[in-house]
């Protein structure tokens, strides 16, 4: 924190006393300046502590009031009046004016030289500068780590968090490459409006209502590769500007990354994924962290089919996801992502792939599992894909019947429903059996569900037992018939009309 008037008054070695304008005690001091002019304001920039022996503050109350008024209007933070050289006390008119304008007035004892006050102020400013530089260095390290872990989206997210801002990166055509923050749509619109100005000037600052928008071109070589836009609620500090410049450099380098490096990274990603899926050997934790995974963290696995050409699918994954592993296996693409927020991200991938291919993407995703249980998660994803019957499905949303029956072919369902073939002649028999099994063999409850008399229910069940050749007392028989009923219901739902 910068040095305030209150902080300066609390330095015991100086012995300063605030005798007026105490309401301004929390103002920050930007400099300390000793000046003995009747009107020092032409030489002030605002934010200074003005120090005077009182020789030219005015001979009467009106002149003294005017002197303080000029200082207040010039943005002076405080006035320090020496009481041992020219005057013995701070004049009443100066005190009154300090209270009137909220300008703190220090009484400086005879034993305190101005240079001692200036040294305290300068030391505090130097310390604040060092802290500011350290904050920038720390923030730059955060951005660098974000680049290694998450690429351009990682940098954008880290910058938005550090500046409490909205940040967007677009390519030369205006396609959004990464975005973070609460006002993304508004900032994207401003980027479109200011495109011509950015192309002319390279860097551009504009107002957007009460907010400030900074736009900069991204380039590591001569061609412009895109633009970075930052929307903040107020003007940025020098430290903030340095951080943005660092982010511009990191993003520009990432955009300019040679194609061979990108290809090598993707080959490594595929190799790591296959190694983990086959369990042929352990993967180094540093490699996992490079791709954004914690070795002891949870992951979700997705299996895609019908996702279109592999290179196009890889582009979608790289654009939507910051941390992922993937590998093609035949006509299937296996995707692994960290568990946090994974379902939303995978659904976004599905939507992007469907927009790209124009056809529904088939597949499924697993429940969260430990990274060591990747093979189990892949089995869950494939079960969900099989149960999805041509759509993308979530294993966590499947019940036992969904796992067993959803996604079965008509031929398979007919085999499972075959135990009911002998009942197909009577329209009322299969619904009667369903009510009986659903009510745990309670005749009266099943009759009430079907709105028939209990004697009718008993007669129907007697006929069903005869046709099936079984008294239905066995739990195994009931379980087999319940599965057959579910298969029969699925067959009925698939009949045309």
PDB file of C-alpha atoms in Angstrom, residues 3-259:
ATOM      1  CA  UNK A   3       1.988   5.935   2.165  1.00  0.00           C
ATOM      2  CA  UNK A   4      -1.017   7.909   3.440  1.00  0.00           C
ATOM      3  CA  UNK A   5      -1.223  11.095   5.506  1.00  0.00           C
ATOM      4  CA  UNK A   6      -2.277   8.955   8.458  1.00  0.00           C
ATOM      5  CA  UNK A   7       0.725   6.656   8.009  1.00  0.00           C
ATOM      6  CA  UNK A   8       3.101   9.634   7.969  1.00  0.00           C
ATOM      7  CA  UNK A   9       1.597  11.042  11.165  1.00  0.00           C
ATOM      8  CA  UNK A  10       2.246   7.694  12.866  1.00  0.00           C
ATOM      9  CA  UNK A  11       6.024   7.785  12.206  1.00  0.00           C
ATOM     10  CA  UNK A  12       7.237   8.507  15.755  1.00  0.00           C
ATOM     11  CA  UNK A  13      10.673   9.759  14.729  1.00  0.00           C
ATOM     12  CA  UNK A  14       9.136  12.686  12.817  1.00  0.00           C
ATOM     13  CA  UNK A  15       6.791  13.941  15.523  1.00  0.00           C
ATOM     14  CA  UNK A  16       4.258  15.302  13.024  1.00  0.00           C
ATOM     15  CA  UNK A  17       0.810  16.299  14.298  1.00  0.00           C
ATOM     16  CA  UNK A  18      -2.281  16.709  12.091  1.00  0.00           C
ATOM     17  CA  UNK A  19      -3.821  19.983  13.306  1.00  0.00           C
ATOM     18  CA  UNK A  20      -6.454  20.409  10.588  1.00  0.00           C
ATOM     19  CA  UNK A  21      -8.185  18.616   7.677  1.00  0.00           C
ATOM     20  CA  UNK A  22      -8.156  15.241   9.396  1.00  0.00           C
ATOM     21  CA  UNK A  23     -10.966  14.071   7.105  1.00  0.00           C
ATOM     22  CA  UNK A  24      -8.361  13.718   4.335  1.00  0.00           C
ATOM     23  CA  UNK A  25      -5.995  11.557   6.368  1.00  0.00           C
ATOM     24  CA  UNK A  26      -6.393   8.529   4.085  1.00  0.00           C
ATOM     25  CA  UNK A  27      -5.078  10.304   0.995  1.00  0.00           C
ATOM     26  CA  UNK A  28      -2.015   8.699  -0.590  1.00  0.00           C
ATOM     27  CA  UNK A  29       1.180  10.772  -0.873  1.00  0.00           C
ATOM     28  CA  UNK A  30       2.923  10.608  -4.253  1.00  0.00           C
ATOM     29  CA  UNK A  31       5.830  12.948  -3.426  1.00  0.00           C
ATOM     30  CA  UNK A  32       7.183  15.411  -0.816  1.00  0.00           C
ATOM     31  CA  UNK A  33       8.141  18.871  -2.062  1.00  0.00           C
ATOM     32  CA  UNK A  34       9.581  21.797  -0.069  1.00  0.00           C
ATOM     33  CA  UNK A  35       8.615  25.086  -1.750  1.00  0.00           C
ATOM     34  CA  UNK A  36       8.421  28.640  -0.408  1.00  0.00           C
ATOM     35  CA  UNK A  37       6.518  30.450  -3.182  1.00  0.00           C
ATOM     36  CA  UNK A  38       3.363  32.428  -2.516  1.00  0.00           C
ATOM     37  CA  UNK A  39       1.725  30.414  -5.304  1.00  0.00           C
ATOM     38  CA  UNK A  40       3.517  27.058  -5.718  1.00  0.00           C
ATOM     39  CA  UNK A  41       0.730  25.500  -7.807  1.00  0.00           C
ATOM     40  CA  UNK A  42       2.413  25.964 -11.233  1.00  0.00           C
ATOM     41  CA  UNK A  43       5.116  23.587 -10.006  1.00  0.00           C
ATOM     42  CA  UNK A  44       2.786  20.921  -8.602  1.00  0.00           C
ATOM     43  CA  UNK A  45       1.344  17.899 -10.411  1.00  0.00           C
ATOM     44  CA  UNK A  46      -1.104  16.800  -7.705  1.00  0.00           C
ATOM     45  CA  UNK A  47      -0.649  14.251  -4.968  1.00  0.00           C
ATOM     46  CA  UNK A  48       2.262  16.044  -3.255  1.00  0.00           C
ATOM     47  CA  UNK A  49       2.946  16.788   0.386  1.00  0.00           C
ATOM     48  CA  UNK A  50       3.908  20.475   0.297  1.00  0.00           C
ATOM     49  CA  UNK A  51       6.401  21.542   3.006  1.00  0.00           C
ATOM     50  CA  UNK A  52       6.913  25.214   3.974  1.00  0.00           C
ATOM     51  CA  UNK A  53       8.507  27.266   6.739  1.00  0.00           C
ATOM     52  CA  UNK A  54       5.546  29.651   6.456  1.00  0.00           C
ATOM     53  CA  UNK A  55       7.564  32.544   5.088  1.00  0.00           C
ATOM     54  CA  UNK A  56       5.175  33.141   2.168  1.00  0.00           C
ATOM     55  CA  UNK A  57       1.861  31.657   3.274  1.00  0.00           C
ATOM     56  CA  UNK A  58       0.375  35.157   3.755  1.00  0.00           C
ATOM     57  CA  UNK A  59       0.576  37.994   6.246  1.00  0.00           C
ATOM     58  CA  UNK A  60      -3.123  38.041   7.111  1.00  0.00           C
ATOM     59  CA  UNK A  61      -6.006  35.584   7.409  1.00  0.00           C
ATOM     60  CA  UNK A  62      -7.377  36.271   3.909  1.00  0.00           C
ATOM     61  CA  UNK A  63      -4.011  35.639   2.251  1.00  0.00           C
ATOM     62  CA  UNK A  64      -3.476  32.478   4.299  1.00  0.00           C
ATOM     63  CA  UNK A  65      -6.945  31.192   3.369  1.00  0.00           C
ATOM     64  CA  UNK A  66      -6.225  31.861  -0.324  1.00  0.00           C
ATOM     65  CA  UNK A  67      -2.869  30.057  -0.062  1.00  0.00           C
ATOM     66  CA  UNK A  68      -4.510  26.872   1.286  1.00  0.00           C
ATOM     67  CA  UNK A  69      -7.341  27.150  -1.259  1.00  0.00           C
ATOM     68  CA  UNK A  70      -4.830  27.220  -4.120  1.00  0.00           C
ATOM     69  CA  UNK A  71      -3.097  24.102  -2.799  1.00  0.00           C
ATOM     70  CA  UNK A  72      -6.380  22.242  -2.404  1.00  0.00           C
ATOM     71  CA  UNK A  73      -7.448  23.158  -5.950  1.00  0.00           C
ATOM     72  CA  UNK A  74      -4.124  21.887  -7.327  1.00  0.00           C
ATOM     73  CA  UNK A  75      -4.682  18.425  -5.803  1.00  0.00           C
ATOM     74  CA  UNK A  76      -2.168  18.775  -2.978  1.00  0.00           C
ATOM     75  CA  UNK A  77      -2.485  15.858  -0.556  1.00  0.00           C
ATOM     76  CA  UNK A  78      -1.302  17.674   2.598  1.00  0.00           C
ATOM     77  CA  UNK A  79       0.525  20.753   3.873  1.00  0.00           C
ATOM     78  CA  UNK A  80       3.397  20.538   6.386  1.00  0.00           C
ATOM     79  CA  UNK A  81       4.194  23.786   8.220  1.00  0.00           C
ATOM     80  CA  UNK A  82       7.487  24.140  10.108  1.00  0.00           C
ATOM     81  CA  UNK A  83       7.048  25.795  13.519  1.00  0.00           C
ATOM     82  CA  UNK A  84      10.641  26.468  14.460  1.00  0.00           C
ATOM     83  CA  UNK A  85      12.126  28.676  11.747  1.00  0.00           C
ATOM     84  CA  UNK A  86       9.775  31.484  10.693  1.00  0.00           C
ATOM     85  CA  UNK A  87       6.626  30.964  12.761  1.00  0.00           C
ATOM     86  CA  UNK A  88       6.046  29.433  16.172  1.00  0.00           C
ATOM     87  CA  UNK A  89       2.611  27.939  15.442  1.00  0.00           C
ATOM     88  CA  UNK A  90       0.361  27.058  12.521  1.00  0.00           C
ATOM     89  CA  UNK A  91      -1.836  30.168  11.939  1.00  0.00           C
ATOM     90  CA  UNK A  92      -5.535  29.791  12.851  1.00  0.00           C
ATOM     91  CA  UNK A  93      -6.584  30.833   9.321  1.00  0.00           C
ATOM     92  CA  UNK A  94      -4.489  28.016   7.827  1.00  0.00           C
ATOM     93  CA  UNK A  95      -6.071  25.510  10.220  1.00  0.00           C
ATOM     94  CA  UNK A  96      -9.565  26.773   9.418  1.00  0.00           C
ATOM     95  CA  UNK A  97      -8.925  26.574   5.673  1.00  0.00           C
ATOM     96  CA  UNK A  98      -7.514  23.047   6.040  1.00  0.00           C
ATOM     97  CA  UNK A  99     -10.719  21.933   7.750  1.00  0.00           C
ATOM     98  CA  UNK A 100     -12.815  23.763   5.163  1.00  0.00           C
ATOM     99  CA  UNK A 101     -11.136  22.158   2.137  1.00  0.00           C
ATOM    100  CA  UNK A 102     -10.381  18.799   3.756  1.00  0.00           C
ATOM    101  CA  UNK A 103      -6.664  19.404   3.265  1.00  0.00           C
ATOM    102  CA  UNK A 104      -4.637  17.853   6.112  1.00  0.00           C
ATOM    103  CA  UNK A 105      -2.218  20.284   7.771  1.00  0.00           C
ATOM    104  CA  UNK A 106       0.828  18.950   9.640  1.00  0.00           C
ATOM    105  CA  UNK A 107       2.530  20.860  12.438  1.00  0.00           C
ATOM    106  CA  UNK A 108       6.255  20.113  12.037  1.00  0.00           C
ATOM    107  CA  UNK A 109       8.316  20.429  15.237  1.00  0.00           C
ATOM    108  CA  UNK A 110      11.544  22.461  15.224  1.00  0.00           C
ATOM    109  CA  UNK A 111      13.599  19.284  15.631  1.00  0.00           C
ATOM    110  CA  UNK A 112      12.356  17.679  12.387  1.00  0.00           C
ATOM    111  CA  UNK A 113      14.059  18.795   9.145  1.00  0.00           C
ATOM    112  CA  UNK A 114      12.154  18.598   5.877  1.00  0.00           C
ATOM    113  CA  UNK A 115      14.734  16.180   4.492  1.00  0.00           C
ATOM    114  CA  UNK A 116      13.768  13.638   7.156  1.00  0.00           C
ATOM    115  CA  UNK A 117      10.122  13.856   6.065  1.00  0.00           C
ATOM    116  CA  UNK A 118      11.100  13.592   2.398  1.00  0.00           C
ATOM    117  CA  UNK A 119      13.261  10.537   3.118  1.00  0.00           C
ATOM    118  CA  UNK A 120      10.357   8.710   4.793  1.00  0.00           C
ATOM    119  CA  UNK A 121       8.094   9.499   1.816  1.00  0.00           C
ATOM    120  CA  UNK A 122      10.686   8.471  -0.762  1.00  0.00           C
ATOM    121  CA  UNK A 123      11.528   5.234   1.083  1.00  0.00           C
ATOM    122  CA  UNK A 124       7.829   4.351   1.188  1.00  0.00           C
ATOM    123  CA  UNK A 125       7.452   5.084  -2.534  1.00  0.00           C
ATOM    124  CA  UNK A 126      10.483   2.935  -3.373  1.00  0.00           C
ATOM    125  CA  UNK A 127       9.126   0.090  -1.250  1.00  0.00           C
ATOM    126  CA  UNK A 128       5.752   0.352  -3.012  1.00  0.00           C
ATOM    127  CA  UNK A 129       7.511   0.316  -6.387  1.00  0.00           C
ATOM    128  CA  UNK A 130       9.358  -2.843  -5.421  1.00  0.00           C
ATOM    129  CA  UNK A 131       6.110  -4.452  -4.270  1.00  0.00           C
ATOM    130  CA  UNK A 132       4.469  -3.432  -7.535  1.00  0.00           C
ATOM    131  CA  UNK A 133       7.309  -4.935  -9.562  1.00  0.00           C
ATOM    132  CA  UNK A 134       7.133  -8.127  -7.515  1.00  0.00           C
ATOM    133  CA  UNK A 135       3.380  -8.337  -8.107  1.00  0.00           C
ATOM    134  CA  UNK A 136       3.978  -8.001 -11.843  1.00  0.00           C
ATOM    135  CA  UNK A 137       6.694 -10.690 -11.755  1.00  0.00           C
ATOM    136  CA  UNK A 138       4.425 -13.020  -9.769  1.00  0.00           C
ATOM    137  CA  UNK A 139       1.565 -12.402 -12.187  1.00  0.00           C
ATOM    138  CA  UNK A 140       3.843 -13.022 -15.182  1.00  0.00           C
ATOM    139  CA  UNK A 141       4.817 -16.380 -13.682  1.00  0.00           C
ATOM    140  CA  UNK A 142       1.122 -17.221 -13.285  1.00  0.00           C
ATOM    141  CA  UNK A 143       0.519 -16.388 -16.962  1.00  0.00           C
ATOM    142  CA  UNK A 144       3.532 -18.439 -18.037  1.00  0.00           C
ATOM    143  CA  UNK A 145       2.285 -21.488 -16.103  1.00  0.00           C
ATOM    144  CA  UNK A 146      -1.190 -20.968 -17.541  1.00  0.00           C
ATOM    145  CA  UNK A 147       0.338 -20.980 -21.037  1.00  0.00           C
ATOM    146  CA  UNK A 148       2.081 -24.298 -20.413  1.00  0.00           C
ATOM    147  CA  UNK A 149      -1.014 -25.902 -18.942  1.00  0.00           C
ATOM    148  CA  UNK A 150      -3.829 -24.417 -20.993  1.00  0.00           C
ATOM    149  CA  UNK A 151      -2.393 -22.663 -24.026  1.00  0.00           C
ATOM    150  CA  UNK A 152      -4.137 -19.481 -25.170  1.00  0.00           C
ATOM    151  CA  UNK A 153      -7.381 -20.171 -23.216  1.00  0.00           C
ATOM    152  CA  UNK A 154      -5.259 -20.674 -20.109  1.00  0.00           C
ATOM    153  CA  UNK A 155      -3.540 -17.287 -20.534  1.00  0.00           C
ATOM    154  CA  UNK A 156      -6.856 -15.552 -21.186  1.00  0.00           C
ATOM    155  CA  UNK A 157      -8.460 -17.066 -18.087  1.00  0.00           C
ATOM    156  CA  UNK A 158      -5.504 -16.193 -15.860  1.00  0.00           C
ATOM    157  CA  UNK A 159      -5.338 -12.602 -17.182  1.00  0.00           C
ATOM    158  CA  UNK A 160      -9.069 -12.081 -16.674  1.00  0.00           C
ATOM    159  CA  UNK A 161      -8.812 -13.347 -13.105  1.00  0.00           C
ATOM    160  CA  UNK A 162      -5.755 -11.197 -12.284  1.00  0.00           C
ATOM    161  CA  UNK A 163      -7.281  -7.989 -13.639  1.00  0.00           C
ATOM    162  CA  UNK A 164     -10.897  -8.762 -12.594  1.00  0.00           C
ATOM    163  CA  UNK A 165     -11.676  -8.063 -16.237  1.00  0.00           C
ATOM    164  CA  UNK A 166     -13.186  -9.600 -19.362  1.00  0.00           C
ATOM    165  CA  UNK A 167     -10.616 -10.798 -21.917  1.00  0.00           C
ATOM    166  CA  UNK A 168     -11.198 -12.004 -25.483  1.00  0.00           C
ATOM    167  CA  UNK A 169      -8.785 -13.208 -28.182  1.00  0.00           C
ATOM    168  CA  UNK A 170      -9.891 -13.390 -31.834  1.00  0.00           C
ATOM    169  CA  UNK A 171      -8.132 -14.421 -35.021  1.00  0.00           C
ATOM    170  CA  UNK A 172      -7.778 -12.052 -38.025  1.00  0.00           C
ATOM    171  CA  UNK A 173     -11.238 -13.093 -39.273  1.00  0.00           C
ATOM    172  CA  UNK A 174     -12.885 -12.281 -35.946  1.00  0.00           C
ATOM    173  CA  UNK A 175     -13.364 -15.890 -34.836  1.00  0.00           C
ATOM    174  CA  UNK A 176     -13.195 -16.095 -31.054  1.00  0.00           C
ATOM    175  CA  UNK A 177     -10.226 -18.244 -30.010  1.00  0.00           C
ATOM    176  CA  UNK A 178     -10.607 -17.813 -26.246  1.00  0.00           C
ATOM    177  CA  UNK A 179     -12.668 -15.726 -23.837  1.00  0.00           C
ATOM    178  CA  UNK A 180     -13.062 -15.266 -20.090  1.00  0.00           C
ATOM    179  CA  UNK A 181     -14.996 -12.872 -17.860  1.00  0.00           C
ATOM    180  CA  UNK A 182     -18.590 -11.795 -17.406  1.00  0.00           C
ATOM    181  CA  UNK A 183     -18.987  -9.365 -20.349  1.00  0.00           C
ATOM    182  CA  UNK A 184     -17.756 -11.561 -23.203  1.00  0.00           C
ATOM    183  CA  UNK A 185     -20.597 -10.848 -25.634  1.00  0.00           C
ATOM    184  CA  UNK A 186     -20.288  -7.079 -25.147  1.00  0.00           C
ATOM    185  CA  UNK A 187     -16.515  -7.145 -25.605  1.00  0.00           C
ATOM    186  CA  UNK A 188     -16.791  -9.257 -28.774  1.00  0.00           C
ATOM    187  CA  UNK A 189     -19.210  -6.669 -30.161  1.00  0.00           C
ATOM    188  CA  UNK A 190     -16.789  -3.823 -29.333  1.00  0.00           C
ATOM    189  CA  UNK A 191     -13.985  -5.740 -31.046  1.00  0.00           C
ATOM    190  CA  UNK A 192     -16.036  -5.886 -34.215  1.00  0.00           C
ATOM    191  CA  UNK A 193     -16.849  -2.175 -34.025  1.00  0.00           C
ATOM    192  CA  UNK A 194     -13.203  -1.165 -33.457  1.00  0.00           C
ATOM    193  CA  UNK A 195     -11.576  -3.534 -35.972  1.00  0.00           C
ATOM    194  CA  UNK A 196     -10.590  -0.769 -38.408  1.00  0.00           C
ATOM    195  CA  UNK A 197      -9.014   1.406 -35.682  1.00  0.00           C
ATOM    196  CA  UNK A 198      -6.995  -1.506 -34.338  1.00  0.00           C
ATOM    197  CA  UNK A 199      -5.671  -2.355 -37.793  1.00  0.00           C
ATOM    198  CA  UNK A 200      -4.520   1.253 -38.261  1.00  0.00           C
ATOM    199  CA  UNK A 201      -2.982   1.858 -34.845  1.00  0.00           C
ATOM    200  CA  UNK A 202      -1.975  -1.576 -33.571  1.00  0.00           C
ATOM    201  CA  UNK A 203      -3.123  -0.680 -30.047  1.00  0.00           C
ATOM    202  CA  UNK A 204      -6.312   1.147 -29.194  1.00  0.00           C
ATOM    203  CA  UNK A 205      -8.111   2.250 -26.025  1.00  0.00           C
ATOM    204  CA  UNK A 206     -11.782   3.193 -26.085  1.00  0.00           C
ATOM    205  CA  UNK A 207     -14.640   3.752 -23.668  1.00  0.00           C
ATOM    206  CA  UNK A 208     -17.591   1.387 -23.502  1.00  0.00           C
ATOM    207  CA  UNK A 209     -20.120   3.062 -21.255  1.00  0.00           C
ATOM    208  CA  UNK A 210     -18.494   3.226 -17.826  1.00  0.00           C
ATOM    209  CA  UNK A 211     -15.886   0.623 -18.807  1.00  0.00           C
ATOM    210  CA  UNK A 212     -12.526   0.874 -20.567  1.00  0.00           C
ATOM    211  CA  UNK A 213     -11.552  -1.387 -23.463  1.00  0.00           C
ATOM    212  CA  UNK A 214      -7.939  -1.941 -24.519  1.00  0.00           C
ATOM    213  CA  UNK A 215      -7.361  -3.678 -27.869  1.00  0.00           C
ATOM    214  CA  UNK A 216      -3.970  -4.818 -29.153  1.00  0.00           C
ATOM    215  CA  UNK A 217      -2.785  -6.652 -32.247  1.00  0.00           C
ATOM    216  CA  UNK A 218      -1.126 -10.028 -31.787  1.00  0.00           C
ATOM    217  CA  UNK A 219       2.019 -10.696 -33.761  1.00  0.00           C
ATOM    218  CA  UNK A 220       5.344 -12.410 -33.182  1.00  0.00           C
ATOM    219  CA  UNK A 221       6.496 -11.801 -36.744  1.00  0.00           C
ATOM    220  CA  UNK A 222       5.226  -9.283 -39.306  1.00  0.00           C
ATOM    221  CA  UNK A 223       1.701 -10.567 -40.099  1.00  0.00           C
ATOM    222  CA  UNK A 224      -1.048  -9.796 -37.592  1.00  0.00           C
ATOM    223  CA  UNK A 225      -2.349 -13.097 -36.186  1.00  0.00           C
ATOM    224  CA  UNK A 226      -5.260 -11.778 -34.153  1.00  0.00           C
ATOM    225  CA  UNK A 227      -6.327  -9.289 -31.502  1.00  0.00           C
ATOM    226  CA  UNK A 228      -6.493  -9.216 -27.716  1.00  0.00           C
ATOM    227  CA  UNK A 229      -9.181  -7.128 -26.019  1.00  0.00           C
ATOM    228  CA  UNK A 230      -9.422  -6.371 -22.282  1.00  0.00           C
ATOM    229  CA  UNK A 231     -12.477  -4.722 -20.721  1.00  0.00           C
ATOM    230  CA  UNK A 232     -11.962  -3.216 -17.243  1.00  0.00           C
ATOM    231  CA  UNK A 233     -14.248  -1.217 -14.975  1.00  0.00           C
ATOM    232  CA  UNK A 234     -11.642   1.551 -14.532  1.00  0.00           C
ATOM    233  CA  UNK A 235      -8.348   2.852 -15.911  1.00  0.00           C
ATOM    234  CA  UNK A 236      -5.473   0.400 -15.710  1.00  0.00           C
ATOM    235  CA  UNK A 237      -2.313   0.907 -13.675  1.00  0.00           C
ATOM    236  CA  UNK A 238       1.167   0.675 -15.175  1.00  0.00           C
ATOM    237  CA  UNK A 239       1.500  -2.768 -13.614  1.00  0.00           C
ATOM    238  CA  UNK A 240      -1.713  -3.876 -15.335  1.00  0.00           C
ATOM    239  CA  UNK A 241      -0.416  -2.590 -18.674  1.00  0.00           C
ATOM    240  CA  UNK A 242       2.825  -4.516 -18.213  1.00  0.00           C
ATOM    241  CA  UNK A 243       0.851  -7.658 -17.491  1.00  0.00           C
ATOM    242  CA  UNK A 244      -1.221  -7.190 -20.655  1.00  0.00           C
ATOM    243  CA  UNK A 245       1.953  -6.686 -22.685  1.00  0.00           C
ATOM    244  CA  UNK A 246       3.313  -9.947 -21.273  1.00  0.00           C
ATOM    245  CA  UNK A 247       0.066 -11.739 -22.154  1.00  0.00           C
ATOM    246  CA  UNK A 248       0.251 -10.326 -25.698  1.00  0.00           C
ATOM    247  CA  UNK A 249       3.749 -11.772 -26.067  1.00  0.00           C
ATOM    248  CA  UNK A 250       2.754 -15.196 -24.741  1.00  0.00           C
ATOM    249  CA  UNK A 251      -0.350 -15.415 -26.912  1.00  0.00           C
ATOM    250  CA  UNK A 252       1.507 -14.198 -29.997  1.00  0.00           C
ATOM    251  CA  UNK A 253       4.189 -16.849 -29.521  1.00  0.00           C
ATOM    252  CA  UNK A 254       1.521 -19.521 -29.002  1.00  0.00           C
ATOM    253  CA  UNK A 255      -0.259 -18.446 -32.206  1.00  0.00           C
ATOM    254  CA  UNK A 256       3.025 -18.493 -34.120  1.00  0.00           C
ATOM    255  CA  UNK A 257       3.956 -21.948 -32.819  1.00  0.00           C
ATOM    256  CA  UNK A 258       5.395 -23.874 -35.792  1.00  0.00           C
ATOM    257  CA  UNK A 259       3.144 -26.513 -37.287  1.00  0.00           C
TER     258      UNK A 259
END
